[in-house]
Coordinates of C-alpha atoms in Angstrom, one line a residue:
Chain P
M7 CA 0.0 0.1 0.0
T8 CA 1.3 3.5 -1.0
R9 CA 1.1 5.6 2.0
F10 CA -0.6 8.8 1.0
S11 CA 1.3 12.1 1.9
A12 CA 2.7 15.3 0.2
F13 CA 5.8 13.6 -0.8
S14 CA 3.9 10.5 -2.6
L15 CA 1.5 12.9 -4.1
F16 CA 4.7 14.8 -5.5
A17 CA 6.4 11.7 -6.6
K18 CA 3.4 10.1 -8.5
A19 CA 2.7 13.5 -10.1
L20 CA 6.2 13.3 -11.7
G21 CA 5.1 9.9 -13.1
N22 CA 2.1 11.8 -14.6
N23 CA -0.1 10.1 -11.9
K24 CA 0.1 7.0 -13.8
T25 CA 1.8 4.8 -11.3
W26 CA -0.8 4.8 -8.5
P27 CA -1.6 1.2 -7.4
E28 CA -5.1 0.0 -6.8
L29 CA -6.4 0.9 -3.4
W30 CA -7.1 -2.7 -2.4
P31 CA -6.5 -5.9 -4.3
D32 CA -9.8 -7.8 -5.4
A33 CA -9.4 -11.1 -3.5
S34 CA -10.9 -14.5 -4.3
P35 CA -12.1 -16.5 -1.5
K36 CA -9.7 -18.8 0.5
P37 CA -11.4 -22.1 1.7
A38 CA -11.3 -21.0 5.3
Y39 CA -10.8 -17.7 7.4
D40 CA -10.6 -17.2 11.3
A41 CA -13.5 -14.8 10.9
I42 CA -15.9 -13.7 8.2
I43 CA -17.8 -10.2 8.0
V44 CA -21.0 -10.5 5.9
G45 CA -21.6 -7.1 4.4
G46 CA -19.2 -4.8 2.8
G47 CA -20.6 -1.5 3.9
G48 CA -18.7 0.9 6.2
H49 CA -19.8 -1.0 9.3
G50 CA -18.5 -4.3 8.0
L51 CA -15.2 -2.9 6.7
G52 CA -14.9 -1.1 9.9
A53 CA -15.3 -4.3 11.9
A54 CA -12.8 -6.1 9.6
Y55 CA -10.2 -3.3 10.1
Y56 CA -10.5 -3.2 13.9
L57 CA -10.2 -6.9 14.2
A58 CA -7.0 -6.8 12.2
K59 CA -5.6 -3.6 13.9
K60 CA -6.6 -3.9 17.4
Y61 CA -7.3 -7.5 18.0
G62 CA -4.6 -9.0 15.7
I63 CA -7.1 -11.1 13.8
T64 CA -5.9 -10.6 10.1
N65 CA -7.2 -13.9 8.6
V66 CA -10.5 -12.2 7.9
A67 CA -12.7 -11.9 4.8
V68 CA -15.5 -9.4 4.1
I69 CA -18.0 -10.8 1.8
E70 CA -20.3 -8.3 -0.2
K71 CA -23.0 -9.4 -2.4
G72 CA -22.6 -6.2 -4.6
W73 CA -19.9 -3.4 -4.6
L74 CA -18.2 -1.9 -1.5
G75 CA -20.4 0.8 -0.1
G76 CA -23.2 0.2 -2.5
G77 CA -25.9 -0.3 0.0
N78 CA -26.8 2.1 2.7
T79 CA -23.3 3.4 3.1
G80 CA -23.6 5.1 -0.1
R81 CA -27.3 5.9 0.2
N82 CA -27.6 8.0 3.5
T83 CA -27.2 11.9 4.2
T84 CA -23.9 11.4 5.8
I85 CA -25.0 13.1 9.0
V86 CA -22.8 12.6 12.3
R87 CA -24.1 13.5 15.6
S88 CA -24.5 11.8 19.2
N89 CA -27.3 13.9 20.9
Y90 CA -29.4 10.8 21.9
L91 CA -31.4 10.9 25.0
Y92 CA -30.8 7.7 27.0
D93 CA -27.5 7.0 28.7
E94 CA -26.8 3.8 26.8
S95 CA -27.4 5.7 23.2
A96 CA -25.3 8.6 24.2
H97 CA -22.4 6.3 25.3
L98 CA -22.9 4.4 22.1
Y99 CA -23.1 7.2 19.5
D100 CA -20.5 9.3 21.4
H101 CA -18.1 6.5 21.0
A102 CA -18.5 6.7 17.3
V103 CA -18.1 10.5 17.3
K104 CA -14.9 10.3 19.1
L105 CA -13.5 7.8 16.8
W106 CA -14.7 10.1 13.8
D107 CA -12.2 12.5 15.3
G108 CA -8.8 11.4 13.8
L109 CA -10.2 8.7 11.5
S110 CA -8.7 10.3 8.5
Q111 CA -5.3 10.0 10.0
D112 CA -5.7 6.6 11.4
L113 CA -6.8 5.4 8.0
N114 CA -4.5 7.7 6.1
F115 CA -7.4 8.3 3.9
N116 CA -9.4 11.6 3.8
V117 CA -12.9 10.7 5.0
M118 CA -13.7 14.5 4.9
Y119 CA -15.2 14.6 8.5
S120 CA -16.4 18.2 8.9
K121 CA -17.6 19.3 12.3
R122 CA -20.0 22.0 10.9
G123 CA -22.6 21.5 13.6
V124 CA -26.1 19.6 13.6
M125 CA -29.0 22.0 14.5
M126 CA -32.4 20.5 15.4
L127 CA -35.4 23.0 15.0
A128 CA -38.1 23.1 17.5
H129 CA -41.4 24.3 15.9
N130 CA -43.7 23.9 18.8
V131 CA -43.9 23.7 22.5
H132 CA -43.5 19.9 22.7
D133 CA -40.4 20.3 20.6
V134 CA -38.9 22.9 22.9
Q135 CA -39.5 20.9 25.9
S136 CA -38.3 17.6 24.4
F137 CA -35.1 19.3 23.0
Q138 CA -34.3 21.1 26.4
R139 CA -34.6 17.7 28.1
H140 CA -32.2 16.2 25.5
I141 CA -29.8 18.9 26.0
H142 CA -29.7 18.5 29.8
A143 CA -29.5 14.7 29.5
N144 CA -26.6 15.0 26.9
R145 CA -24.6 17.5 29.1
L146 CA -24.9 15.0 32.0
N147 CA -23.3 12.4 29.7
G148 CA -20.6 14.7 28.4
V149 CA -22.1 15.1 24.9
D150 CA -22.2 18.7 23.9
N151 CA -25.5 20.2 23.0
E152 CA -26.9 23.6 23.5
W153 CA -29.9 25.7 23.1
L154 CA -30.3 28.5 20.6
T155 CA -33.0 31.1 20.4
P156 CA -34.4 31.6 16.9
E157 CA -32.2 34.7 16.5
Q158 CA -29.1 32.7 17.4
A159 CA -30.2 30.0 15.1
K160 CA -30.6 32.4 12.1
E161 CA -27.1 33.7 13.0
Y162 CA -25.7 30.2 12.9
C163 CA -27.7 29.2 9.7
P164 CA -28.5 32.4 7.7
P165 CA -30.7 30.9 5.2
L166 CA -33.2 29.9 7.8
S167 CA -36.7 31.7 7.9
I168 CA -37.7 32.6 11.4
D169 CA -40.7 34.6 10.4
P170 CA -43.2 33.9 13.4
G171 CA -46.0 33.8 10.7
A172 CA -44.3 30.9 8.9
R173 CA -46.2 27.6 8.4
H174 CA -43.5 25.9 10.5
P175 CA -42.5 28.6 13.0
I176 CA -39.0 28.3 14.6
L177 CA -39.2 28.6 18.5
G178 CA -35.5 27.6 18.8
A179 CA -33.1 25.0 18.1
A180 CA -30.7 22.4 19.7
L181 CA -27.2 22.6 18.4
Q182 CA -24.4 19.9 18.6
R183 CA -21.5 21.7 17.3
R184 CA -19.2 18.5 17.2
G185 CA -21.9 16.9 14.8
G186 CA -21.4 17.3 11.0
T187 CA -21.0 15.4 8.0
A188 CA -18.3 13.0 6.3
R189 CA -17.9 11.8 2.7
H190 CA -19.6 8.3 2.8
D191 CA -17.7 6.7 0.0
S192 CA -14.5 7.5 1.4
V193 CA -15.4 5.9 4.7
A194 CA -16.0 2.6 2.8
W195 CA -12.9 3.0 0.7
G196 CA -10.7 4.1 3.5
Y197 CA -11.5 1.2 5.8
A198 CA -11.3 -1.2 2.8
R199 CA -7.7 0.0 1.9
A200 CA -6.6 0.1 5.5
A201 CA -8.2 -3.5 6.2
A202 CA -6.6 -4.9 3.0
A203 CA -3.3 -3.5 4.0
L204 CA -3.3 -5.6 7.2
G205 CA -4.2 -8.7 5.3
V206 CA -8.1 -8.7 5.1
D207 CA -9.7 -10.3 2.1
I208 CA -12.3 -8.2 0.4
I209 CA -14.5 -10.1 -1.7
Q210 CA -17.2 -8.3 -3.9
N211 CA -20.1 -9.5 -6.1
C212 CA -20.4 -12.7 -4.0
A213 CA -23.7 -13.1 -2.1
V214 CA -24.0 -15.4 1.0
T215 CA -26.6 -18.0 0.4
G216 CA -26.6 -19.8 3.5
I217 CA -24.9 -20.1 7.0
R218 CA -23.8 -23.8 7.8
R219 CA -24.2 -24.9 11.5
G220 CA -22.5 -28.1 13.0
P221 CA -24.2 -30.5 15.1
D222 CA -23.3 -28.6 18.3
G223 CA -25.1 -25.7 16.7
A224 CA -22.1 -23.5 16.3
V225 CA -21.4 -21.9 12.9
Q226 CA -19.2 -23.7 10.5
G227 CA -19.0 -21.2 7.7
V228 CA -21.0 -19.5 5.0
E229 CA -22.4 -20.8 1.7
T230 CA -21.8 -18.3 -1.0
E231 CA -22.2 -18.0 -4.8
R232 CA -18.5 -18.8 -5.0
G233 CA -18.6 -21.8 -2.9
F234 CA -18.4 -22.8 0.8
I235 CA -16.1 -20.6 2.9
A236 CA -15.3 -21.9 6.6
A237 CA -15.1 -19.9 9.6
K238 CA -15.6 -20.2 13.3
K239 CA -16.8 -16.8 13.9
I240 CA -19.2 -14.9 11.5
G241 CA -20.3 -11.2 12.0
V242 CA -23.5 -10.1 10.1
S243 CA -23.6 -6.4 9.2
A244 CA -26.0 -6.7 6.4
A245 CA -28.3 -3.6 7.2
G246 CA -31.7 -4.0 5.4
N247 CA -31.1 -7.8 4.7
S248 CA -30.1 -8.6 8.2
S249 CA -33.2 -10.5 8.9
V250 CA -32.9 -12.5 5.7
I251 CA -29.3 -13.5 6.7
M252 CA -30.3 -14.4 10.2
K253 CA -33.1 -16.6 8.8
M254 CA -30.3 -18.6 7.1
A255 CA -28.8 -19.5 10.8
G256 CA -32.6 -20.3 11.8
L257 CA -33.1 -17.2 13.9
D258 CA -36.1 -14.8 13.7
F259 CA -35.4 -11.2 14.5
P260 CA -37.3 -8.3 15.7
L261 CA -36.5 -6.3 12.5
E262 CA -38.7 -4.7 9.7
S263 CA -37.0 -3.2 6.5
Y264 CA -38.3 -0.1 5.1
P265 CA -37.2 2.1 2.1
L266 CA -35.8 5.4 3.2
Q267 CA -35.2 8.1 0.5
A268 CA -32.9 10.8 0.1
L269 CA -32.3 13.3 -2.8
V270 CA -29.7 15.9 -4.0
S271 CA -30.2 19.2 -5.8
E272 CA -28.1 20.6 -8.7
P273 CA -24.6 21.8 -7.4
V274 CA -24.6 25.5 -6.3
K275 CA -21.8 27.6 -4.4
P276 CA -21.5 27.1 -0.8
V277 CA -24.8 28.5 0.6
F278 CA -25.5 26.3 3.7
P279 CA -23.1 26.2 6.5
C280 CA -24.4 23.4 8.8
V281 CA -26.8 20.5 9.0
V282 CA -30.4 21.2 9.8
M283 CA -32.8 18.6 10.9
S284 CA -36.5 19.0 11.8
N285 CA -38.2 16.1 13.4
T286 CA -41.7 17.6 13.2
V287 CA -41.8 18.0 9.6
H288 CA -39.4 15.1 8.9
A289 CA -36.6 16.7 6.9
Y290 CA -33.0 17.3 7.0
I291 CA -30.6 19.2 4.8
S292 CA -26.9 20.0 4.3
Q293 CA -24.7 20.9 1.4
S294 CA -22.0 18.5 0.2
D295 CA -18.5 19.8 -0.7
K296 CA -19.5 19.2 -4.3
G297 CA -22.2 21.9 -3.7
E298 CA -25.3 19.7 -3.9
L299 CA -27.9 20.1 -1.2
V300 CA -28.2 16.8 0.5
I301 CA -31.8 16.2 1.5
G302 CA -33.2 13.2 3.8
A303 CA -36.8 12.3 3.4
G304 CA -38.9 9.9 5.5
T305 CA -39.5 6.1 5.1
D306 CA -42.4 4.7 3.2
Q307 CA -45.1 3.2 5.3
F308 CA -44.8 -0.4 4.4
V309 CA -42.1 -3.2 4.6
S310 CA -40.0 -3.3 1.3
Y311 CA -36.7 -4.3 -0.3
S312 CA -37.3 -2.3 -3.5
Q313 CA -34.5 0.4 -2.7
R314 CA -36.8 2.9 -3.9
G315 CA -39.6 4.9 -2.4
A316 CA -42.9 6.6 -3.2
L317 CA -42.8 10.2 -4.8
H318 CA -45.3 11.7 -2.3
I319 CA -42.8 11.1 0.5
V320 CA -40.2 13.3 -1.3
E321 CA -42.9 15.8 -2.1
H322 CA -43.8 16.1 1.6
T323 CA -40.2 16.8 2.6
L324 CA -39.5 19.2 -0.1
A325 CA -42.7 21.3 0.7
A326 CA -41.3 21.6 4.3
I327 CA -37.7 22.5 3.3
T328 CA -38.9 25.1 1.0
E329 CA -41.2 26.6 3.8
I330 CA -38.3 26.6 6.2
F331 CA -35.6 27.9 3.5
P332 CA -37.6 30.1 1.1
M333 CA -34.5 30.6 -0.9
F334 CA -34.3 27.1 -2.0
R335 CA -37.7 27.2 -3.7
R336 CA -36.4 27.3 -7.2
M337 CA -33.6 24.8 -6.8
R338 CA -33.8 21.7 -9.1
M339 CA -33.4 18.3 -7.7
L340 CA -30.9 16.1 -9.5
R341 CA -31.3 12.6 -8.3
S342 CA -33.3 10.6 -5.6
W343 CA -32.9 7.2 -4.4
G344 CA -33.7 4.7 -1.6
G345 CA -31.9 2.5 0.8
I346 CA -33.3 -0.4 2.8
V347 CA -33.3 0.3 6.5
D348 CA -33.7 -2.4 9.2
V349 CA -35.9 -1.0 12.0
T350 CA -36.2 -2.4 15.5
P351 CA -39.2 -1.9 17.6
D352 CA -37.3 0.5 20.0
R353 CA -35.3 2.3 17.2
S354 CA -31.9 1.0 18.8
P355 CA -29.5 -1.2 17.2
I356 CA -28.8 -4.9 17.9
L357 CA -25.1 -5.3 18.4
G358 CA -23.7 -8.2 20.0
K359 CA -23.8 -12.2 20.3
T360 CA -26.8 -14.2 19.0
P361 CA -28.1 -17.6 20.4
V362 CA -26.0 -19.3 17.7
P363 CA -22.4 -19.8 19.0
G364 CA -19.8 -18.1 16.6
L365 CA -22.5 -15.9 15.2
Y366 CA -22.5 -12.1 15.9
V367 CA -24.6 -9.4 14.6
N368 CA -24.7 -5.8 14.0
C369 CA -28.0 -4.6 12.8
G370 CA -31.1 -2.6 13.5
W371 CA -29.6 0.7 13.0
G372 CA -32.7 1.8 11.2
T373 CA -32.6 5.4 9.6
G374 CA -29.5 6.5 11.4
G375 CA -26.4 4.1 11.1
F376 CA -23.9 6.2 9.2
K377 CA -22.9 8.3 12.1
A378 CA -22.2 5.2 14.1
T379 CA -19.9 3.6 11.5
P380 CA -16.5 3.6 13.4
G381 CA -18.2 2.8 16.6
A382 CA -20.2 -0.2 15.3
G383 CA -17.3 -1.5 13.3
D384 CA -15.0 -1.2 16.5
L385 CA -17.6 -2.8 19.0
L386 CA -18.5 -5.6 16.5
A387 CA -14.8 -6.4 16.3
Y388 CA -14.4 -6.3 20.1
T389 CA -17.4 -8.7 20.6
M390 CA -16.2 -11.1 17.9
A391 CA -12.5 -11.0 19.2
K392 CA -13.4 -11.6 22.9
D393 CA -16.7 -13.4 22.4
E394 CA -18.3 -11.1 24.8
P395 CA -19.8 -7.6 24.3
H396 CA -18.1 -4.4 25.1
R397 CA -19.8 -2.6 28.1
I398 CA -20.9 0.1 25.7
N399 CA -22.8 -2.4 23.4
A400 CA -23.8 -4.8 26.1
P401 CA -27.2 -3.1 26.7
F402 CA -28.0 -3.4 22.9
N403 CA -28.3 -7.1 23.1
L404 CA -31.0 -9.3 21.4
D405 CA -32.4 -10.5 24.7
R406 CA -33.7 -7.1 25.5
F407 CA -37.0 -7.6 23.6
R408 CA -37.5 -10.8 25.7
R409 CA -36.6 -9.1 29.0
G410 CA -38.6 -5.8 28.1
Q411 CA -35.5 -3.9 28.8
L412 CA -35.9 -1.6 25.6
I413 CA -33.7 1.5 24.9
D414 CA -36.7 3.3 23.7
E415 CA -35.2 6.0 21.3
A416 CA -38.4 5.5 19.3
A417 CA -40.2 7.5 22.1
A418 CA -37.4 9.8 22.5
A419 CA -36.7 10.8 19.0
A420 CA -40.1 10.5 17.3
V421 CA -39.2 10.1 13.8
A422 CA -35.8 11.5 12.7
H423 CA -33.0 9.5 13.8
Chain C
M16 CA -47.9 5.8 -6.6
I17 CA -49.0 2.2 -5.7
L18 CA -52.6 1.4 -6.5
I19 CA -54.4 -0.7 -4.0
H20 CA -57.7 -2.8 -4.4
C21 CA -60.0 -2.3 -1.4
P22 CA -62.1 -5.6 -1.1
Y23 CA -64.8 -3.8 0.7
C24 CA -65.2 -0.8 -1.6
D25 CA -64.3 -3.0 -4.6
Q26 CA -62.1 -0.2 -6.1
T27 CA -58.6 0.2 -6.9
L28 CA -57.4 3.5 -5.5
P29 CA -54.1 5.3 -4.9
E30 CA -51.9 4.3 -1.9
L31 CA -52.6 7.8 -0.2
E32 CA -56.1 6.6 0.7
F33 CA -54.8 3.7 2.8
A34 CA -52.6 3.1 5.9
Y35 CA -50.2 0.4 6.3
A36 CA -50.9 -1.5 9.6
G37 CA -48.2 -4.0 9.9
E38 CA -47.8 -7.8 9.4
G39 CA -51.1 -9.6 8.9
H40 CA -52.5 -12.6 10.6
I41 CA -50.7 -11.9 14.0
A42 CA -53.4 -13.1 16.5
R43 CA -53.7 -11.5 19.9
P44 CA -53.0 -14.0 22.7
T45 CA -56.4 -15.3 24.0
D46 CA -54.8 -16.1 27.6
P47 CA -52.2 -13.3 27.9
S48 CA -51.3 -14.1 31.6
A49 CA -50.4 -17.7 30.5
L50 CA -47.9 -16.5 28.1
S51 CA -44.0 -17.1 28.6
D52 CA -41.5 -14.3 27.9
E53 CA -40.5 -15.9 24.6
D54 CA -44.0 -16.0 23.5
W55 CA -44.7 -12.4 24.5
E56 CA -41.5 -11.4 22.5
R57 CA -42.9 -13.3 19.6
Y58 CA -46.2 -11.7 19.7
L59 CA -44.9 -8.2 20.2
F60 CA -41.7 -7.8 18.5
I61 CA -40.6 -10.6 16.1
R62 CA -41.6 -10.0 12.4
D63 CA -41.4 -12.2 9.3
N64 CA -39.9 -9.4 7.3
P65 CA -39.4 -11.7 4.1
R66 CA -37.7 -10.8 1.0
G67 CA -40.6 -11.7 -1.4
R68 CA -44.2 -12.8 -0.5
H69 CA -45.5 -10.8 2.5
H70 CA -48.9 -11.0 4.2
E71 CA -50.0 -7.6 5.6
R72 CA -52.7 -5.5 7.0
W73 CA -54.1 -2.2 5.4
R74 CA -56.7 0.1 6.5
H75 CA -58.8 2.2 4.1
I76 CA -58.6 5.3 6.1
H77 CA -59.9 7.8 3.6
G78 CA -62.6 5.5 2.4
C79 CA -64.6 2.8 4.2
G80 CA -62.3 2.8 7.3
R81 CA -62.0 -0.9 7.4
F82 CA -59.1 -3.2 7.8
F83 CA -58.2 -5.8 5.2
N84 CA -55.3 -8.2 4.4
A85 CA -53.1 -8.2 1.4
V86 CA -50.4 -10.3 -0.1
R87 CA -47.6 -8.3 -1.7
D88 CA -44.1 -8.9 -3.1
T89 CA -41.5 -6.8 -1.0
V90 CA -39.1 -6.8 -3.8
T91 CA -41.3 -5.5 -6.6
D92 CA -44.0 -4.0 -4.3
K93 CA -46.6 -5.6 -6.5
F94 CA -49.8 -6.6 -4.9
E95 CA -50.7 -10.1 -5.5
M96 CA -54.3 -9.9 -3.8
T97 CA -56.2 -8.3 -1.2
Y98 CA -59.0 -9.9 0.8
K99 CA -61.3 -9.2 3.7
A100 CA -60.3 -9.4 7.4
G101 CA -61.4 -12.8 8.8
E102 CA -60.9 -14.5 5.7
P103 CA -58.2 -17.2 5.8
R104 CA -54.5 -16.5 5.0
Q105 CA -53.9 -16.8 1.3

């Protein structure tokens, strides 16, 4: 692996930039590995990287049915934040935010993490009370979050309309300054490159078709389109298809898969300085470094694996966006798409061991998994290496649905996540 | 927009007239106090979530207001059939 630096940039430029090696080799599956990760998105590649780097397990394969980062890693709106209400969630998401800091240096790959601030708008008295409660809870957990008056919100984000006669009036906002955005493709590529450099095999276009279990119930390996691959430890990080994969091991999961849509506008000059979310009207918006406005819409109402959503969902979001930011009324939208998100009953992820020995799972991130990419990868790697969950992800076990010990961010965050 | 056939109104109408109401044919336990934790978990939280043929409930909220069942393919979103509540699983 060529280490990226000012010197390597200069040296390769002298060679007319024709001598750059590929970022990672396209591997063919070996008959057996120490560990297999199913799913080559940011979470899965992150887990492979941390397994190799922190826990010394380098005989690892990442198996992806499509191309790297082609699922939800490449379909989200790239928002990073950790202002969750409950202690368990705050610790989990803040673990990820701490890893986002310094991730580019760690991977020697620019993931373009930009701490531009995430501002959540309060449109009614309930929002104000709920956000103030979030702010106090966050600060007790060491997570930065502060209250802004409408005027302060307008100062932080000038395109905002704080007209009191607006359809969605702004009564204030909660701002997490450490929140922001990152470049989603770079996260997948950066982890893939760094993991491959440590010996991890990255196998694309190879769908898992079955999970083989021995007489003792433990996993023996995975059946794939390219034959059987043996491994004593399998980590599943398959987002919307998680329940399909878990069924291959004979497990029924508390998951439902919904299409979640996002869209981008034509690129324009820098006009939008931060990330703005509105739970009440269910819209979020930021501007990418390419200049496109990146807009997140809601989920369709029914279970689906179609990777596309209905137009009326997008129309609803755009109607709200143009009310709050009148200057965007004449912007044209370029592309829209859908990703399949796996939603748990309490809107918190499932990250830990399963009843099947050797099978580990990282799923249920629902509509907000991108922000957790480094943290989820790290914790899945820890759980697989030690065969026990880290204290941060221990509460996010599968048992909680039987014991009734939910981490009910569904009630806390209403919709946007 | 998806078009859905209401078996009560006998009309095929836009999705906006309907509300999705979760997986179909999940019967409420007749003797709740006799249920084990595992059975409660299964009833409350475990869902089939198949990639393919899915049995589900819909409600014609902006029409007759009644619940009915449907079979839909979750990969193509194409409805195979809808049938009245109380009719056997298709």
